[in-house]
């Protein structure tokens, strides 16, 4: 799926998540570090990263980036580790979706230094830094 025209907007996957899983992801505030996937005990069985057209945290132009999509929600145990690990608040249970996503991003960013399990050290782990680069600049993904 390399052609820009074939790659759906983030809105498509936002709706997919809303209709098919217990969660929503507001992709414009997702950083693409895949912290949710690595926190999930069934990470690669439940999640995939898919290409979609989206900005990076509202910056730059909308272009093709990879973002987490729950492809096997039936395997989810509702443990909420993925939600706890999300550093931006982009991922939330459907019934608790924030009304103001950018405010939520700000609050989560301020909380990050005080989070024990999924704080700054977790977010800046080597694997998340690498995934951040690969997911946001997908040409690097194929090198
Ligand atoms: S709730 Fe738990 S099992 Fe379900 S996707 Fe999140 S981390 Fe994985």
mmCIF file of N, CA and C and ligand atoms in Angstrom:
data_model
loop_
_atom_site.group_PDB
_atom_site.id
_atom_site.type_symbol
_atom_site.label_atom_id
_atom_site.label_comp_id
_atom_site.label_asym_id
_atom_site.label_seq_id
_atom_site.Cartn_x
_atom_site.Cartn_y
_atom_site.Cartn_z
ATOM 1 N N UNK A 1 0.837 -1.194 0.000
ATOM 2 C CA UNK A 1 0.000 0.000 0.000
ATOM 3 C C UNK A 1 0.876 1.250 0.000
ATOM 4 N N UNK A 2 1.555 1.488 -1.119
ATOM 5 C CA UNK A 2 2.476 2.588 -1.121
ATOM 6 C C UNK A 2 1.892 3.867 -1.693
ATOM 7 N N UNK A 3 0.861 3.728 -2.530
ATOM 8 C CA UNK A 3 0.285 4.893 -3.184
ATOM 9 C C UNK A 3 -0.553 5.692 -2.198
ATOM 10 N N UNK A 4 -0.248 6.983 -2.132
ATOM 11 C CA UNK A 4 -0.910 7.844 -1.149
ATOM 12 C C UNK A 4 -2.436 7.762 -1.253
ATOM 13 N N UNK A 5 -2.958 7.667 -2.500
ATOM 14 C CA UNK A 5 -4.413 7.672 -2.696
ATOM 15 C C UNK A 5 -5.070 6.438 -2.094
ATOM 16 N N UNK A 6 -4.341 5.327 -1.992
ATOM 17 C CA UNK A 6 -4.928 4.091 -1.485
ATOM 18 C C UNK A 6 -4.936 4.038 0.033
ATOM 19 N N UNK A 7 -4.170 4.909 0.649
ATOM 20 C CA UNK A 7 -4.042 4.858 2.104
ATOM 21 C C UNK A 7 -5.161 5.681 2.736
ATOM 22 N N UNK A 8 -5.959 5.058 3.612
ATOM 23 C CA UNK A 8 -7.087 5.800 4.168
ATOM 24 C C UNK A 8 -6.654 6.879 5.156
ATOM 25 N N UNK A 9 -7.544 7.820 5.344
ATOM 26 C CA UNK A 9 -7.367 8.835 6.373
ATOM 27 C C UNK A 9 -7.450 8.170 7.753
ATOM 28 N N UNK A 10 -6.880 8.813 8.759
ATOM 29 C CA UNK A 10 -6.984 8.300 10.132
ATOM 30 C C UNK A 10 -8.435 8.148 10.567
ATOM 31 N N UNK A 11 -9.342 8.941 9.951
ATOM 32 C CA UNK A 11 -10.755 8.901 10.346
ATOM 33 C C UNK A 11 -11.368 7.526 10.088
ATOM 34 N N UNK A 12 -10.889 6.865 9.059
ATOM 35 C CA UNK A 12 -11.381 5.524 8.750
ATOM 36 C C UNK A 12 -11.077 4.567 9.912
ATOM 37 N N UNK A 13 -9.843 4.608 10.409
ATOM 38 C CA UNK A 13 -9.467 3.679 11.482
ATOM 39 C C UNK A 13 -10.046 4.114 12.830
ATOM 40 N N UNK A 14 -10.217 5.416 12.992
ATOM 41 C CA UNK A 14 -10.900 5.899 14.205
ATOM 42 C C UNK A 14 -12.293 5.262 14.273
ATOM 43 N N UNK A 15 -13.005 5.297 13.155
ATOM 44 C CA UNK A 15 -14.357 4.736 13.089
ATOM 45 C C UNK A 15 -14.316 3.217 13.228
ATOM 46 N N UNK A 16 -13.320 2.604 12.610
ATOM 47 C CA UNK A 16 -13.174 1.155 12.735
ATOM 48 C C UNK A 16 -13.017 0.759 14.207
ATOM 49 N N UNK A 17 -12.139 1.458 14.913
ATOM 50 C CA UNK A 17 -11.913 1.149 16.323
ATOM 51 C C UNK A 17 -13.204 1.343 17.117
ATOM 52 N N UNK A 18 -13.888 2.413 16.839
ATOM 53 C CA UNK A 18 -15.132 2.726 17.571
ATOM 54 C C UNK A 18 -16.185 1.644 17.365
ATOM 55 N N UNK A 19 -16.265 1.119 16.164
ATOM 56 C CA UNK A 19 -17.333 0.170 15.843
ATOM 57 C C UNK A 19 -16.984 -1.279 16.175
ATOM 58 N N UNK A 20 -15.684 -1.587 16.265
ATOM 59 C CA UNK A 20 -15.300 -3.000 16.359
ATOM 60 C C UNK A 20 -14.516 -3.384 17.601
ATOM 61 N N UNK A 21 -14.140 -2.421 18.419
ATOM 62 C CA UNK A 21 -13.289 -2.722 19.571
ATOM 63 C C UNK A 21 -13.817 -1.989 20.808
ATOM 64 N N UNK A 22 -13.278 -2.312 21.997
ATOM 65 C CA UNK A 22 -13.723 -1.583 23.194
ATOM 66 C C UNK A 22 -13.114 -0.187 23.298
ATOM 67 N N UNK A 23 -12.219 0.166 22.380
ATOM 68 C CA UNK A 23 -11.445 1.397 22.501
ATOM 69 C C UNK A 23 -11.637 2.327 21.307
ATOM 70 N N UNK A 24 -11.235 3.564 21.532
ATOM 71 C CA UNK A 24 -11.051 4.478 20.403
ATOM 72 C C UNK A 24 -9.601 4.985 20.460
ATOM 73 N N UNK A 25 -9.089 5.323 19.304
ATOM 74 C CA UNK A 25 -7.795 6.020 19.252
ATOM 75 C C UNK A 25 -8.011 7.286 18.434
ATOM 76 N N UNK A 26 -7.747 8.413 19.069
ATOM 77 C CA UNK A 26 -7.810 9.677 18.344
ATOM 78 C C UNK A 26 -6.422 9.896 17.738
ATOM 79 N N UNK A 27 -6.275 9.447 16.508
ATOM 80 C CA UNK A 27 -4.944 9.350 15.907
ATOM 81 C C UNK A 27 -4.163 10.666 15.801
ATOM 82 N N UNK A 28 -4.832 11.812 15.677
ATOM 83 C CA UNK A 28 -4.025 13.048 15.627
ATOM 84 C C UNK A 28 -3.200 13.298 16.883
ATOM 85 N N UNK A 29 -3.578 12.705 18.023
ATOM 86 C CA UNK A 29 -2.754 12.901 19.218
ATOM 87 C C UNK A 29 -1.939 11.648 19.576
ATOM 88 N N UNK A 30 -1.897 10.685 18.670
ATOM 89 C CA UNK A 30 -1.056 9.493 18.880
ATOM 90 C C UNK A 30 0.342 9.809 18.338
ATOM 91 N N UNK A 31 1.369 9.525 19.160
ATOM 92 C CA UNK A 31 2.727 9.839 18.730
ATOM 93 C C UNK A 31 3.359 8.766 17.868
ATOM 94 N N UNK A 32 2.825 7.544 17.898
ATOM 95 C CA UNK A 32 3.362 6.474 17.062
ATOM 96 C C UNK A 32 4.527 5.714 17.669
ATOM 97 N N UNK A 33 4.672 5.762 18.984
ATOM 98 C CA UNK A 33 5.752 5.007 19.634
ATOM 99 C C UNK A 33 5.380 3.570 19.958
ATOM 100 N N UNK A 34 4.125 3.192 19.705
ATOM 101 C CA UNK A 34 3.628 1.824 19.945
ATOM 102 C C UNK A 34 3.742 1.388 21.404
ATOM 103 N N UNK A 35 3.693 2.338 22.335
ATOM 104 C CA UNK A 35 3.758 1.960 23.746
ATOM 105 C C UNK A 35 2.597 1.047 24.126
ATOM 106 N N UNK A 36 1.432 1.278 23.516
ATOM 107 C CA UNK A 36 0.260 0.441 23.820
ATOM 108 C C UNK A 36 0.514 -1.004 23.417
ATOM 109 N N UNK A 37 1.133 -1.194 22.267
ATOM 110 C CA UNK A 37 1.346 -2.560 21.768
ATOM 111 C C UNK A 37 2.362 -3.287 22.639
ATOM 112 N N UNK A 38 3.424 -2.603 23.032
ATOM 113 C CA UNK A 38 4.426 -3.325 23.835
ATOM 114 C C UNK A 38 3.944 -3.550 25.258
ATOM 115 N N UNK A 39 3.001 -2.741 25.761
ATOM 116 C CA UNK A 39 2.455 -2.984 27.101
ATOM 117 C C UNK A 39 1.455 -4.138 27.099
ATOM 118 N N UNK A 40 0.839 -4.389 25.976
ATOM 119 C CA UNK A 40 -0.212 -5.414 25.903
ATOM 120 C C UNK A 40 0.400 -6.814 26.006
ATOM 121 N N UNK A 41 -0.091 -7.644 26.919
ATOM 122 C CA UNK A 41 0.450 -9.006 27.052
ATOM 123 C C UNK A 41 0.278 -9.832 25.783
ATOM 124 N N UNK A 42 -0.638 -9.427 24.921
ATOM 125 C CA UNK A 42 -0.886 -10.163 23.675
ATOM 126 C C UNK A 42 -0.580 -9.279 22.473
ATOM 127 N N UNK A 43 0.348 -8.356 22.687
ATOM 128 C CA UNK A 43 0.635 -7.287 21.731
ATOM 129 C C UNK A 43 0.468 -7.625 20.268
ATOM 130 N N UNK A 44 1.331 -8.484 19.746
ATOM 131 C CA UNK A 44 1.301 -8.717 18.307
ATOM 132 C C UNK A 44 0.136 -9.598 17.870
ATOM 133 N N UNK A 45 -0.511 -10.243 18.811
ATOM 134 C CA UNK A 45 -1.681 -11.056 18.446
ATOM 135 C C UNK A 45 -2.924 -10.186 18.283
ATOM 136 N N UNK A 46 -2.962 -9.095 19.026
ATOM 137 C CA UNK A 46 -4.149 -8.237 19.012
ATOM 138 C C UNK A 46 -3.969 -7.030 18.104
ATOM 139 N N UNK A 47 -2.750 -6.495 18.088
ATOM 140 C CA UNK A 47 -2.499 -5.214 17.425
ATOM 141 C C UNK A 47 -1.658 -5.361 16.170
ATOM 142 N N UNK A 48 -1.911 -4.460 15.237
ATOM 143 C CA UNK A 48 -1.001 -4.266 14.090
ATOM 144 C C UNK A 48 -0.822 -2.770 13.926
ATOM 145 N N UNK A 49 0.246 -2.377 13.269
ATOM 146 C CA UNK A 49 0.317 -0.983 12.851
ATOM 147 C C UNK A 49 -0.088 -0.923 11.376
ATOM 148 N N UNK A 50 -0.941 0.021 11.070
ATOM 149 C CA UNK A 50 -1.449 0.179 9.705
ATOM 150 C C UNK A 50 -1.112 1.574 9.180
ATOM 151 N N UNK A 51 -0.878 1.678 7.878
ATOM 152 C CA UNK A 51 -0.618 3.010 7.311
ATOM 153 C C UNK A 51 -1.904 3.815 7.204
ATOM 154 N N UNK A 52 -1.812 5.063 7.557
ATOM 155 C CA UNK A 52 -2.967 5.971 7.416
ATOM 156 C C UNK A 52 -2.432 7.387 7.237
ATOM 157 N N UNK A 53 -3.274 8.256 6.717
ATOM 158 C CA UNK A 53 -2.857 9.641 6.530
ATOM 159 C C UNK A 53 -3.200 10.452 7.767
ATOM 160 N N UNK A 54 -2.187 10.963 8.430
ATOM 161 C CA UNK A 54 -2.383 11.681 9.683
ATOM 162 C C UNK A 54 -1.182 12.576 9.950
ATOM 163 N N UNK A 55 -1.431 13.655 10.680
ATOM 164 C CA UNK A 55 -0.315 14.497 11.126
ATOM 165 C C UNK A 55 0.328 13.884 12.359
ATOM 166 N N UNK A 56 1.523 14.332 12.666
ATOM 167 C CA UNK A 56 2.182 13.908 13.897
ATOM 168 C C UNK A 56 1.901 14.952 14.972
ATOM 169 N N UNK A 57 1.032 14.613 15.901
ATOM 170 C CA UNK A 57 0.670 15.497 17.011
ATOM 171 C C UNK A 57 0.285 16.897 16.511
ATOM 172 N N UNK A 58 -0.435 16.902 15.408
ATOM 173 C CA UNK A 58 -0.938 18.167 14.860
ATOM 174 C C UNK A 58 0.096 18.969 14.090
ATOM 175 N N UNK A 59 1.303 18.436 13.971
ATOM 176 C CA UNK A 59 2.383 19.197 13.341
ATOM 177 C C UNK A 59 2.637 18.701 11.919
ATOM 178 N N UNK A 60 3.150 19.605 11.106
ATOM 179 C CA UNK A 60 3.539 19.231 9.753
ATOM 180 C C UNK A 60 2.322 18.932 8.896
ATOM 181 N N UNK A 61 2.572 18.218 7.803
ATOM 182 C CA UNK A 61 1.460 17.940 6.906
ATOM 183 C C UNK A 61 0.928 16.535 7.152
ATOM 184 N N UNK A 62 -0.326 16.361 6.727
ATOM 185 C CA UNK A 62 -0.923 15.039 6.855
ATOM 186 C C UNK A 62 -0.274 14.135 5.823
ATOM 187 N N UNK A 63 0.407 13.118 6.292
ATOM 188 C CA UNK A 63 1.087 12.213 5.381
ATOM 189 C C UNK A 63 0.967 10.788 5.914
ATOM 190 N N UNK A 64 1.541 9.843 5.193
ATOM 191 C CA UNK A 64 1.361 8.441 5.580
ATOM 192 C C UNK A 64 2.249 8.095 6.765
ATOM 193 N N UNK A 65 1.610 7.675 7.826
ATOM 194 C CA UNK A 65 2.321 7.218 9.021
ATOM 195 C C UNK A 65 1.656 5.928 9.481
ATOM 196 N N UNK A 66 2.375 5.137 10.251
ATOM 197 C CA UNK A 66 1.804 3.896 10.771
ATOM 198 C C UNK A 66 1.315 4.121 12.194
ATOM 199 N N UNK A 67 0.138 3.611 12.468
ATOM 200 C CA UNK A 67 -0.458 3.780 13.789
ATOM 201 C C UNK A 67 -1.115 2.472 14.236
ATOM 202 N N UNK A 68 -1.250 2.264 15.553
ATOM 203 C CA UNK A 68 -1.811 1.003 16.049
ATOM 204 C C UNK A 68 -3.294 0.842 15.705
ATOM 205 N N UNK A 69 -3.637 -0.365 15.319
ATOM 206 C CA UNK A 69 -5.030 -0.719 15.057
ATOM 207 C C UNK A 69 -5.259 -2.090 15.703
ATOM 208 N N UNK A 70 -6.372 -2.230 16.391
ATOM 209 C CA UNK A 70 -6.689 -3.495 17.062
ATOM 210 C C UNK A 70 -7.339 -4.418 16.044
ATOM 211 N N UNK A 71 -6.615 -5.439 15.610
ATOM 212 C CA UNK A 71 -7.146 -6.300 14.552
ATOM 213 C C UNK A 71 -7.833 -7.545 15.107
ATOM 214 N N UNK A 72 -7.540 -7.889 16.372
ATOM 215 C CA UNK A 72 -8.218 -9.038 16.990
ATOM 216 C C UNK A 72 -8.770 -8.648 18.361
ATOM 217 N N UNK A 73 -9.796 -7.830 18.366
ATOM 218 C CA UNK A 73 -10.368 -7.381 19.648
ATOM 219 C C UNK A 73 -10.954 -8.524 20.463
ATOM 220 N N UNK A 74 -11.285 -9.615 19.813
ATOM 221 C CA UNK A 74 -11.880 -10.741 20.554
ATOM 222 C C UNK A 74 -10.876 -11.377 21.526
ATOM 223 N N UNK A 75 -9.583 -11.106 21.338
ATOM 224 C CA UNK A 75 -8.558 -11.658 22.238
ATOM 225 C C UNK A 75 -8.280 -10.750 23.437
ATOM 226 N N UNK A 76 -8.843 -9.577 23.430
ATOM 227 C CA UNK A 76 -8.560 -8.588 24.477
ATOM 228 C C UNK A 76 -9.142 -9.027 25.813
ATOM 229 N N UNK A 77 -8.337 -8.880 26.865
ATOM 230 C CA UNK A 77 -8.768 -9.275 28.225
ATOM 231 C C UNK A 77 -9.222 -8.078 29.057
ATOM 232 N N UNK A 78 -9.282 -6.911 28.466
ATOM 233 C CA UNK A 78 -9.748 -5.685 29.165
ATOM 234 C C UNK A 78 -8.895 -5.357 30.391
ATOM 235 N N UNK A 79 -7.615 -5.633 30.316
ATOM 236 C CA UNK A 79 -6.737 -5.358 31.466
ATOM 237 C C UNK A 79 -6.367 -3.873 31.553
ATOM 238 N N UNK A 80 -6.531 -3.148 30.465
ATOM 239 C CA UNK A 80 -6.306 -1.696 30.405
ATOM 240 C C UNK A 80 -4.830 -1.284 30.459
ATOM 241 N N UNK A 81 -3.923 -2.234 30.336
ATOM 242 C CA UNK A 81 -2.500 -1.863 30.349
ATOM 243 C C UNK A 81 -2.163 -0.956 29.168
ATOM 244 N N UNK A 82 -2.774 -1.226 28.035
ATOM 245 C CA UNK A 82 -2.492 -0.396 26.854
ATOM 246 C C UNK A 82 -2.910 1.048 27.096
ATOM 247 N N UNK A 83 -4.040 1.220 27.759
ATOM 248 C CA UNK A 83 -4.527 2.577 28.043
ATOM 249 C C UNK A 83 -3.581 3.277 29.016
ATOM 250 N N UNK A 84 -3.157 2.541 30.047
ATOM 251 C CA UNK A 84 -2.224 3.128 31.019
ATOM 252 C C UNK A 84 -0.899 3.511 30.369
ATOM 253 N N UNK A 85 -0.483 2.728 29.380
ATOM 254 C CA UNK A 85 0.824 2.957 28.759
ATOM 255 C C UNK A 85 0.799 4.061 27.706
ATOM 256 N N UNK A 86 -0.386 4.456 27.266
ATOM 257 C CA UNK A 86 -0.457 5.486 26.216
ATOM 258 C C UNK A 86 0.005 6.823 26.792
ATOM 259 N N UNK A 87 1.082 7.394 26.276
ATOM 260 C CA UNK A 87 1.617 8.614 26.884
ATOM 261 C C UNK A 87 0.874 9.878 26.503
ATOM 262 N N UNK A 88 -0.036 9.790 25.530
ATOM 263 C CA UNK A 88 -0.701 11.004 25.058
ATOM 264 C C UNK A 88 -2.194 11.036 25.355
ATOM 265 N N UNK A 89 -2.741 9.910 25.820
ATOM 266 C CA UNK A 89 -4.188 9.860 26.051
ATOM 267 C C UNK A 89 -4.985 9.665 24.769
ATOM 268 N N UNK A 90 -4.299 9.360 23.673
ATOM 269 C CA UNK A 90 -5.016 9.146 22.404
ATOM 270 C C UNK A 90 -5.884 7.891 22.461
ATOM 271 N N UNK A 91 -5.436 6.902 23.225
ATOM 272 C CA UNK A 91 -6.156 5.630 23.357
ATOM 273 C C UNK A 91 -7.000 5.667 24.622
ATOM 274 N N UNK A 92 -8.267 5.402 24.462
ATOM 275 C CA UNK A 92 -9.135 5.388 25.641
ATOM 276 C C UNK A 92 -10.282 4.409 25.426
ATOM 277 N N UNK A 93 -10.850 3.905 26.537
ATOM 278 C CA UNK A 93 -12.073 3.105 26.385
ATOM 279 C C UNK A 93 -13.140 3.970 25.717
ATOM 280 N N UNK A 94 -13.938 3.345 24.895
ATOM 281 C CA UNK A 94 -14.934 4.115 24.136
ATOM 282 C C UNK A 94 -15.803 4.994 25.024
ATOM 283 N N UNK A 95 -16.217 4.424 26.158
ATOM 284 C CA UNK A 95 -17.155 5.159 27.019
ATOM 285 C C UNK A 95 -16.465 6.274 27.797
ATOM 286 N N UNK A 96 -15.116 6.303 27.738
ATOM 287 C CA UNK A 96 -14.392 7.356 28.444
ATOM 288 C C UNK A 96 -13.593 8.239 27.497
ATOM 289 N N UNK A 97 -13.998 8.290 26.270
ATOM 290 C CA UNK A 97 -13.270 9.126 25.315
ATOM 291 C C UNK A 97 -13.310 10.591 25.762
ATOM 292 N N UNK A 98 -12.147 11.246 25.832
ATOM 293 C CA UNK A 98 -12.153 12.647 26.255
ATOM 294 C C UNK A 98 -12.899 13.533 25.262
ATOM 295 N N UNK A 99 -13.529 14.559 25.788
ATOM 296 C CA UNK A 99 -14.227 15.504 24.909
ATOM 297 C C UNK A 99 -13.233 16.433 24.235
ATOM 298 N N UNK A 100 -12.115 16.687 24.937
ATOM 299 C CA UNK A 100 -11.114 17.617 24.406
ATOM 300 C C UNK A 100 -9.773 16.879 24.315
ATOM 301 N N UNK A 101 -9.499 16.364 23.153
ATOM 302 C CA UNK A 101 -8.321 15.504 22.993
ATOM 303 C C UNK A 101 -7.010 16.256 23.207
ATOM 304 N N UNK A 102 -6.960 17.505 22.791
ATOM 305 C CA UNK A 102 -5.692 18.243 22.910
ATOM 306 C C UNK A 102 -5.435 18.640 24.354
ATOM 307 N N UNK A 103 -6.502 18.912 25.094
ATOM 308 C CA UNK A 103 -6.356 19.167 26.522
ATOM 309 C C UNK A 103 -5.880 17.902 27.228
ATOM 310 N N UNK A 104 -6.429 16.775 26.830
ATOM 311 C CA UNK A 104 -6.021 15.491 27.395
ATOM 312 C C UNK A 104 -4.535 15.228 27.121
ATOM 313 N N UNK A 105 -4.106 15.570 25.905
ATOM 314 C CA UNK A 105 -2.691 15.404 25.559
ATOM 315 C C UNK A 105 -1.812 16.235 26.502
ATOM 316 N N UNK A 106 -2.206 17.453 26.739
ATOM 317 C CA UNK A 106 -1.444 18.338 27.629
ATOM 318 C C UNK A 106 -1.384 17.759 29.047
ATOM 319 N N UNK A 107 -2.515 17.301 29.531
ATOM 320 C CA UNK A 107 -2.568 16.735 30.889
ATOM 321 C C UNK A 107 -1.680 15.487 30.989
ATOM 322 N N UNK A 108 -1.769 14.625 29.980
ATOM 323 C CA UNK A 108 -0.957 13.396 29.992
ATOM 324 C C UNK A 108 0.538 13.735 29.921
ATOM 325 N N UNK A 109 0.879 14.748 29.143
ATOM 326 C CA UNK A 109 2.294 15.147 29.040
ATOM 327 C C UNK A 109 2.802 15.656 30.389
ATOM 328 N N UNK A 110 1.965 16.390 31.106
ATOM 329 C CA UNK A 110 2.365 16.905 32.418
ATOM 330 C C UNK A 110 2.457 15.785 33.453
ATOM 331 N N UNK A 111 1.645 14.751 33.269
ATOM 332 C CA UNK A 111 1.643 13.610 34.200
ATOM 333 C C UNK A 111 2.856 12.696 34.005
ATOM 334 N N UNK A 112 3.391 12.713 32.794
ATOM 335 C CA UNK A 112 4.391 11.719 32.408
ATOM 336 C C UNK A 112 5.566 11.588 33.396
ATOM 337 N N UNK A 113 6.141 12.699 33.882
ATOM 338 C CA UNK A 113 7.275 12.551 34.807
ATOM 339 C C UNK A 113 6.892 11.881 36.125
ATOM 340 N N UNK A 114 5.608 11.838 36.428
ATOM 341 C CA UNK A 114 5.169 11.296 37.718
ATOM 342 C C UNK A 114 4.588 9.899 37.616
ATOM 343 N N UNK A 115 4.440 9.414 36.393
ATOM 344 C CA UNK A 115 3.906 8.065 36.226
ATOM 345 C C UNK A 115 4.994 7.062 36.581
ATOM 346 N N UNK A 116 4.641 6.037 37.354
ATOM 347 C CA UNK A 116 5.674 5.091 37.781
ATOM 348 C C UNK A 116 5.978 4.059 36.693
ATOM 349 N N UNK A 117 4.946 3.308 36.329
ATOM 350 C CA UNK A 117 5.195 2.176 35.451
ATOM 351 C C UNK A 117 5.436 2.588 33.992
ATOM 352 N N UNK A 118 4.666 3.526 33.523
ATOM 353 C CA UNK A 118 4.746 3.896 32.110
ATOM 354 C C UNK A 118 5.136 5.364 31.944
ATOM 355 N N UNK A 119 6.143 5.769 32.685
ATOM 356 C CA UNK A 119 6.591 7.156 32.660
ATOM 357 C C UNK A 119 7.610 7.425 31.552
ATOM 358 N N UNK A 120 8.400 8.438 31.768
ATOM 359 C CA UNK A 120 9.350 8.897 30.749
ATOM 360 C C UNK A 120 10.327 7.805 30.344
ATOM 361 N N UNK A 121 10.807 7.050 31.313
ATOM 362 C CA UNK A 121 11.789 6.007 30.969
ATOM 363 C C UNK A 121 11.184 4.960 30.045
ATOM 364 N N UNK A 122 9.931 4.662 30.268
ATOM 365 C CA UNK A 122 9.251 3.689 29.406
ATOM 366 C C UNK A 122 9.093 4.246 27.987
ATOM 367 N N UNK A 123 8.625 5.473 27.914
ATOM 368 C CA UNK A 123 8.365 6.080 26.604
ATOM 369 C C UNK A 123 9.651 6.205 25.779
ATOM 370 N N UNK A 124 10.759 6.488 26.459
ATOM 371 C CA UNK A 124 12.016 6.711 25.732
ATOM 372 C C UNK A 124 12.895 5.458 25.646
ATOM 373 N N UNK A 125 12.299 4.307 25.932
ATOM 374 C CA UNK A 125 13.050 3.070 25.721
ATOM 375 C C UNK A 125 13.447 2.950 24.258
ATOM 376 N N UNK A 126 14.558 2.250 24.028
ATOM 377 C CA UNK A 126 15.106 2.164 22.664
ATOM 378 C C UNK A 126 14.050 1.673 21.661
ATOM 379 N N UNK A 127 13.322 0.640 22.031
ATOM 380 C CA UNK A 127 12.342 0.086 21.087
ATOM 381 C C UNK A 127 11.275 1.110 20.725
ATOM 382 N N UNK A 128 10.881 1.960 21.677
ATOM 383 C CA UNK A 128 9.851 2.955 21.367
ATOM 384 C C UNK A 128 10.418 4.089 20.524
ATOM 385 N N UNK A 129 11.665 4.433 20.786
ATOM 386 C CA UNK A 129 12.295 5.470 19.945
ATOM 387 C C UNK A 129 12.393 4.964 18.503
ATOM 388 N N UNK A 130 12.774 3.694 18.358
ATOM 389 C CA UNK A 130 12.901 3.134 17.009
ATOM 390 C C UNK A 130 11.544 3.048 16.317
ATOM 391 N N UNK A 131 10.542 2.628 17.061
ATOM 392 C CA UNK A 131 9.206 2.522 16.462
ATOM 393 C C UNK A 131 8.666 3.897 16.108
ATOM 394 N N UNK A 132 8.969 4.880 16.938
ATOM 395 C CA UNK A 132 8.536 6.258 16.663
ATOM 396 C C UNK A 132 9.075 6.708 15.302
ATOM 397 N N UNK A 133 10.343 6.436 15.069
ATOM 398 C CA UNK A 133 10.954 6.836 13.791
ATOM 399 C C UNK A 133 10.341 6.052 12.638
ATOM 400 N N UNK A 134 10.255 4.743 12.774
ATOM 401 C CA UNK A 134 9.727 3.900 11.692
ATOM 402 C C UNK A 134 8.278 4.234 11.357
ATOM 403 N N UNK A 135 7.480 4.483 12.399
ATOM 404 C CA UNK A 135 6.051 4.713 12.178
ATOM 405 C C UNK A 135 5.759 6.099 11.623
ATOM 406 N N UNK A 136 6.593 7.053 11.955
ATOM 407 C CA UNK A 136 6.332 8.421 11.490
ATOM 408 C C UNK A 136 7.002 8.758 10.171
ATOM 409 N N UNK A 137 8.075 8.060 9.892
ATOM 410 C CA UNK A 137 8.774 8.282 8.618
ATOM 411 C C UNK A 137 8.953 6.908 7.971
ATOM 412 N N UNK A 138 7.866 6.387 7.376
ATOM 413 C CA UNK A 138 7.826 4.984 6.973
ATOM 414 C C UNK A 138 8.892 4.560 5.981
ATOM 415 N N UNK A 139 9.521 5.494 5.274
ATOM 416 C CA UNK A 139 10.585 5.043 4.373
ATOM 417 C C UNK A 139 11.686 4.397 5.174
ATOM 418 N N UNK A 140 11.917 4.894 6.388
ATOM 419 C CA UNK A 140 12.938 4.308 7.255
ATOM 420 C C UNK A 140 12.578 2.880 7.618
ATOM 421 N N UNK A 141 11.263 2.575 7.596
ATOM 422 C CA UNK A 141 10.742 1.262 7.933
ATOM 423 C C UNK A 141 11.248 0.199 6.962
ATOM 424 N N UNK A 142 11.439 0.601 5.714
ATOM 425 C CA UNK A 142 11.824 -0.378 4.700
ATOM 426 C C UNK A 142 13.321 -0.436 4.461
ATOM 427 N N UNK A 143 14.073 0.410 5.161
ATOM 428 C CA UNK A 143 15.533 0.393 4.966
ATOM 429 C C UNK A 143 16.176 -0.730 5.773
HETATM 430 S S1 LIG B 1 -6.890 -4.100 27.391
HETATM 431 FE FE1 LIG B 1 -5.123 -5.456 27.878
HETATM 432 S S2 LIG B 1 -5.393 -7.251 26.548
HETATM 433 FE FE2 LIG B 1 -6.752 -5.644 25.764
HETATM 434 S S3 LIG B 1 -5.533 -4.648 24.141
HETATM 435 FE FE3 LIG B 1 -5.209 -3.468 26.041
HETATM 436 S S4 LIG B 1 -3.364 -4.349 26.994
HETATM 437 FE FE4 LIG B 1 -4.083 -5.796 25.440
#
